[in-house]
Short mmCIF file of C-alpha atoms in Angstrom, two decimals:
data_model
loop_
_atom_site.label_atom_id
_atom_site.label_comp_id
_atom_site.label_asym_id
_atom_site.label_seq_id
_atom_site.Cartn_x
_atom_site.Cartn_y
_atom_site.Cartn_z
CA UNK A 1 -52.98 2.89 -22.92
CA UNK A 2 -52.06 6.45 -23.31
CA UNK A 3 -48.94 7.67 -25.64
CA UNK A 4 -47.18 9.27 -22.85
CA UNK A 5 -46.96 5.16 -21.40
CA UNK A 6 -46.21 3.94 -24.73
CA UNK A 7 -43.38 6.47 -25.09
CA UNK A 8 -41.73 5.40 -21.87
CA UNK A 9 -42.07 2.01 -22.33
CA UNK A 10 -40.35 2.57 -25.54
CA UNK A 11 -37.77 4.31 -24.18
CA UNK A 12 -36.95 2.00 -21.41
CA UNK A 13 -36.84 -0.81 -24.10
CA UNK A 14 -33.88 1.58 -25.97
CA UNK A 15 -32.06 1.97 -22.89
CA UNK A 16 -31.96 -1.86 -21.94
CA UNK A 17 -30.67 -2.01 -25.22
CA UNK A 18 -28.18 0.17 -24.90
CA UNK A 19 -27.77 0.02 -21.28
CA UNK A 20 -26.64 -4.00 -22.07
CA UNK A 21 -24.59 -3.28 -25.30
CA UNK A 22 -26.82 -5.55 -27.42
CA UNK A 23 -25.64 -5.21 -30.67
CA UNK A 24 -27.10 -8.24 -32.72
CA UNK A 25 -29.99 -10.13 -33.14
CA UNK A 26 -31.85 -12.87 -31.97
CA UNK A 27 -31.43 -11.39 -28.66
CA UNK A 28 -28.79 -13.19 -26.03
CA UNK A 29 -30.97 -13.62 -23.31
CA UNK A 30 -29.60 -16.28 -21.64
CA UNK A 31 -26.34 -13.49 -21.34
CA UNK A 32 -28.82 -10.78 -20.38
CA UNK A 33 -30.14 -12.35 -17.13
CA UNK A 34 -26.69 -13.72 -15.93
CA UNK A 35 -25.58 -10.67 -16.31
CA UNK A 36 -28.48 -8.95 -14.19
CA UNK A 37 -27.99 -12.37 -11.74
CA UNK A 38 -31.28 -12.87 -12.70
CA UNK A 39 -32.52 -16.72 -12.89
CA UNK A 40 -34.99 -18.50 -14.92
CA UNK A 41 -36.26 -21.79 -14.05
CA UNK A 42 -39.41 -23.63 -15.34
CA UNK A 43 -42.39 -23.97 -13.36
CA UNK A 44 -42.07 -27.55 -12.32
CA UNK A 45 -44.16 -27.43 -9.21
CA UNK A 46 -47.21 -25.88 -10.54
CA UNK A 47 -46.93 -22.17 -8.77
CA UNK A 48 -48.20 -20.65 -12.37
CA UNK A 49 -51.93 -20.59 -12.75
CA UNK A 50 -53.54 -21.91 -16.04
CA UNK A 51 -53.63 -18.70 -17.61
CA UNK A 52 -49.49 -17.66 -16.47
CA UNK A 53 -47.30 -18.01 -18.96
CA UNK A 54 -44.57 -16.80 -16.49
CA UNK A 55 -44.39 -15.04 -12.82
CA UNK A 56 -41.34 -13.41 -11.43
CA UNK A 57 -40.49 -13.61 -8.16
CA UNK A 58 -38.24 -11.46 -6.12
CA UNK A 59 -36.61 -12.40 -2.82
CA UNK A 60 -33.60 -10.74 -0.69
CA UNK A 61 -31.23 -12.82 -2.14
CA UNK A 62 -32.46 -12.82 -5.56
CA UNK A 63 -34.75 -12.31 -8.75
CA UNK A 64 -36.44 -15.34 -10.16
CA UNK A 65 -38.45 -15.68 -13.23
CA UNK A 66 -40.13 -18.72 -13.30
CA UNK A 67 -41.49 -19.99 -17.11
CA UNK A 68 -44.09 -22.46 -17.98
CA UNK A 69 -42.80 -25.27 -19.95
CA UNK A 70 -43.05 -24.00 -24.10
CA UNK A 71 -41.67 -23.43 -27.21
CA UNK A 72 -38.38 -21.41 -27.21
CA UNK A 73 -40.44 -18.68 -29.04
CA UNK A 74 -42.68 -18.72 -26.49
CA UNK A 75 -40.54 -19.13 -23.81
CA UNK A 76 -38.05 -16.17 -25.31
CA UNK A 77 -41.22 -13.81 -25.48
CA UNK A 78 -42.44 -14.67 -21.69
CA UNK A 79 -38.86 -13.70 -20.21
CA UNK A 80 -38.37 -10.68 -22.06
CA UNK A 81 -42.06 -9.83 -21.12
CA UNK A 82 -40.61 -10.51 -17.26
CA UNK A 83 -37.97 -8.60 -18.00
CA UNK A 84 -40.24 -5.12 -18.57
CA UNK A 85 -41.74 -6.17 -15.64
CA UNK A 86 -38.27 -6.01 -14.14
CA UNK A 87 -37.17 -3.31 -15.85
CA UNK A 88 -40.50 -0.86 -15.76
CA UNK A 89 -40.36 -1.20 -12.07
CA UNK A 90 -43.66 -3.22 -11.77
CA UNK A 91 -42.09 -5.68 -9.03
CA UNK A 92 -42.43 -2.44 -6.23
CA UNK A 93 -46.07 -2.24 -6.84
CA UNK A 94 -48.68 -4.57 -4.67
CA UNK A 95 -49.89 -5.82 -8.16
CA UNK A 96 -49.87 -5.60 -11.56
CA UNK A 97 -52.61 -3.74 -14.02
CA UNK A 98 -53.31 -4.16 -17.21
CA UNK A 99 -51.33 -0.99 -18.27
CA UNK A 100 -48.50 -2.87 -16.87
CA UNK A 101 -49.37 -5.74 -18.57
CA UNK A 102 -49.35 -3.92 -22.11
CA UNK A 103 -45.98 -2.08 -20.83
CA UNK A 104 -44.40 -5.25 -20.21
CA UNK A 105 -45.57 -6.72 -24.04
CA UNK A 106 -44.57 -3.43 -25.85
CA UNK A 107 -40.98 -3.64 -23.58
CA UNK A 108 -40.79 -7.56 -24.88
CA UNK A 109 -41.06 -6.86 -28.69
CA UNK A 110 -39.41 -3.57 -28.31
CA UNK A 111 -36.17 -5.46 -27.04
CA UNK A 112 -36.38 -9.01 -29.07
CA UNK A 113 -37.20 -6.93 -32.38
CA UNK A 114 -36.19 -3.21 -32.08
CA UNK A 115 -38.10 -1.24 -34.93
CA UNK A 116 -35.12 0.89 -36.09
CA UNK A 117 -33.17 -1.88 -36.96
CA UNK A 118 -35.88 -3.98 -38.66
CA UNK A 119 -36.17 -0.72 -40.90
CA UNK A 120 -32.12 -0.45 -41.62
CA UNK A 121 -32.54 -3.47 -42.72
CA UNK A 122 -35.47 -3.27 -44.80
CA UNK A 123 -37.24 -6.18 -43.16
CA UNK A 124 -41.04 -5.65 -43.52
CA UNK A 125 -42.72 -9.32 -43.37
CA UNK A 126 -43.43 -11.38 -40.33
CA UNK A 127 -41.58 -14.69 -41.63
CA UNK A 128 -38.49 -11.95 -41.85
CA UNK A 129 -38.92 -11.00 -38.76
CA UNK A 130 -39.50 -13.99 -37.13
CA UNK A 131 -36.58 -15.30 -38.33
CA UNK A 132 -34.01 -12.58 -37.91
CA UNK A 133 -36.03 -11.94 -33.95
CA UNK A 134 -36.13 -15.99 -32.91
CA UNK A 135 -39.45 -14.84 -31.97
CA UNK A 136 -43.25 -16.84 -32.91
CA UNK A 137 -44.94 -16.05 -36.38
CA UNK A 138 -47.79 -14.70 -33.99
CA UNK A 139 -45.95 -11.90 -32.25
CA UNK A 140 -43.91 -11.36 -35.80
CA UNK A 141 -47.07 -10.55 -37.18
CA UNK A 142 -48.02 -7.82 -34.79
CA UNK A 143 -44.97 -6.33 -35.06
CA UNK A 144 -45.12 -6.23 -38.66
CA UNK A 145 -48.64 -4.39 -38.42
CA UNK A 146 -46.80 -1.58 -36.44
CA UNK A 147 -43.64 -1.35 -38.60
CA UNK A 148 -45.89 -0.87 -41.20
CA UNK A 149 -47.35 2.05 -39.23
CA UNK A 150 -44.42 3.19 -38.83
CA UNK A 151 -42.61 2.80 -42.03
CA UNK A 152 -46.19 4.79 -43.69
CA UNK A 153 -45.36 7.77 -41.35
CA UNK A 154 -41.41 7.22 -41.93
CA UNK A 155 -41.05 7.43 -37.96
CA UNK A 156 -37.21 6.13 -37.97
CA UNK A 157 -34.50 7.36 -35.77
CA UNK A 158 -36.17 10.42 -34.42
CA UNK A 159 -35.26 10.07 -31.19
CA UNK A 160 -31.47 10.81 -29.28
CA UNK A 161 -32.35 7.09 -27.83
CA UNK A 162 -33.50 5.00 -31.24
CA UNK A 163 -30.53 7.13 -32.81
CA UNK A 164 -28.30 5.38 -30.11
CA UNK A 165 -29.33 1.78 -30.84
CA UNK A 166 -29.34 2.19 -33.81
CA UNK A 167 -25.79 2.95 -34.04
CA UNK A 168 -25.05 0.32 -31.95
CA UNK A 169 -26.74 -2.10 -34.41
CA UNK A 170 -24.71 -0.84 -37.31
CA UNK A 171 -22.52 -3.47 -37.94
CA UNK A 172 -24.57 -5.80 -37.77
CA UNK A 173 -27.51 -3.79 -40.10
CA UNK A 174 -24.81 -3.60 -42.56
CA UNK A 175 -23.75 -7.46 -42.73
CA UNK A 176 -27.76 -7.92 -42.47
CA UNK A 177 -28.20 -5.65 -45.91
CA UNK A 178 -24.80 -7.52 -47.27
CA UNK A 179 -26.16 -10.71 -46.74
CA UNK A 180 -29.59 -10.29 -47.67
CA UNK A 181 -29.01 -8.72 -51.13
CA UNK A 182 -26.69 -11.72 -51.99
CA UNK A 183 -29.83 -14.06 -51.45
#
C-alpha cells in the first residue's frame, strides 16, 4: 500500500463523514444506508463463499450489501468495509485487489472510529475504543496501535478535512471529556 492510497482513502473516509453530517459516535449505520437507499440483508441463501464476510451487489434498481450472519461488531465492521467499497468506487472495476481490499478496511475504521476525535477525547486504549466505536476488541486494538502512532508524532487536525470533522464532532467531544472526567 503506498501513502498516496492511504491518504485518499483517508480522505474519502472524512468526507463520508462530513458529507453525511455524522456527528456522534457509535456510528448510525442503519441511517447511513437508508439514506444512500442502500440495503443490507443477510446471506441466507449461501451466495457468500466461506472466506466472505460480506459481498455487495449492485443492480439497476439498486445497491445491495449482503452480510454473513455475525456479531453486531462484526457485522457493523463488514458494512462499513462495503461501504469503502461503495464509496472508493471499487463496484466500477471488473474485480477487486488487494489494495482495494486494504482501502476498504482503512475506509471502515476510518468512519466507525475517526482518529481526530478519539484524540479530543483522549481515548487511547482498545476497551475505550471499543466501547465508545461499537466496534470488536480485535479491530479496537489495531486502531489503538495507529493512534498511538499517531498521538507519538502528534499528527491531529492537520488537514482542512480532519479539521472539518472534527468540528463537527465538537459537541459531542466535549460531553465525551464532561462525562469521562466525572467517572
Amino acid at each position: 500500500m503506498n501513502y498516496q492510497t492511504y491518504k485518499n482513502t483517508r480522505d474519502a473516509s472524512w468526507c463520508f463523514l462530513i458529507e453525511h453530517k455524522v456527528n456522534s459516535l457509535p456510528l448510525n449505520l442503519k441511517k447511513i444506508v437508508a439514506d444512500m437507499g442502500i440495503f443490507v440483508r443477510r446471506d441466507n441463501r449461501g451466495i457468500l463463499n466461506h472466506n466472505e464476510m460480506g459481498l455487495t451487489v449492485e443492480t439497476d434498481k439498486e445497491i445491495l450489501i449482503i452480510v454473513r450472519e455475525s456479531d453486531i461488531h462484526q457485522t457493523r465492521y463488514t458494512i462499513s468495509h462495503e461501504l469503502g467499497h461503495i464509496t472508493l468506487g471499487h463496484l466500477r472495476k471488473d474485480f477487486v485487489t488487494k489494495d482495494d481490499e486494504y482501502s476498504a478496511e482503512r475506509f471502515a475504521i476510518g468512519i466507525l472510529a475517526p482518529a481526530c476525535v478519539l484524540w479530543g477525547i483522549g481515548i487511547k486504549s482498545a476497551e475505550d475504543i471499543a466501547e465508545l466505536c461499537n466496534i470488536s476488541i480485535s479491530s479496537a486494538r489495531k486502531r489503538a496501535v495507529r493512534m498511538n502512532e499517531l498521538y507519538s508524532r502528534n499528527k491531529f487536525l492537520t488537514s482542512v478535512l480532519e479539521r472539518k470533522v472534527y468540528e463537527q464532532f465538537s459537541d459531542f467531544i466535549l460531553l465525551s471529556v464532561h462525562n469521562r472526567n466525572k467517572k
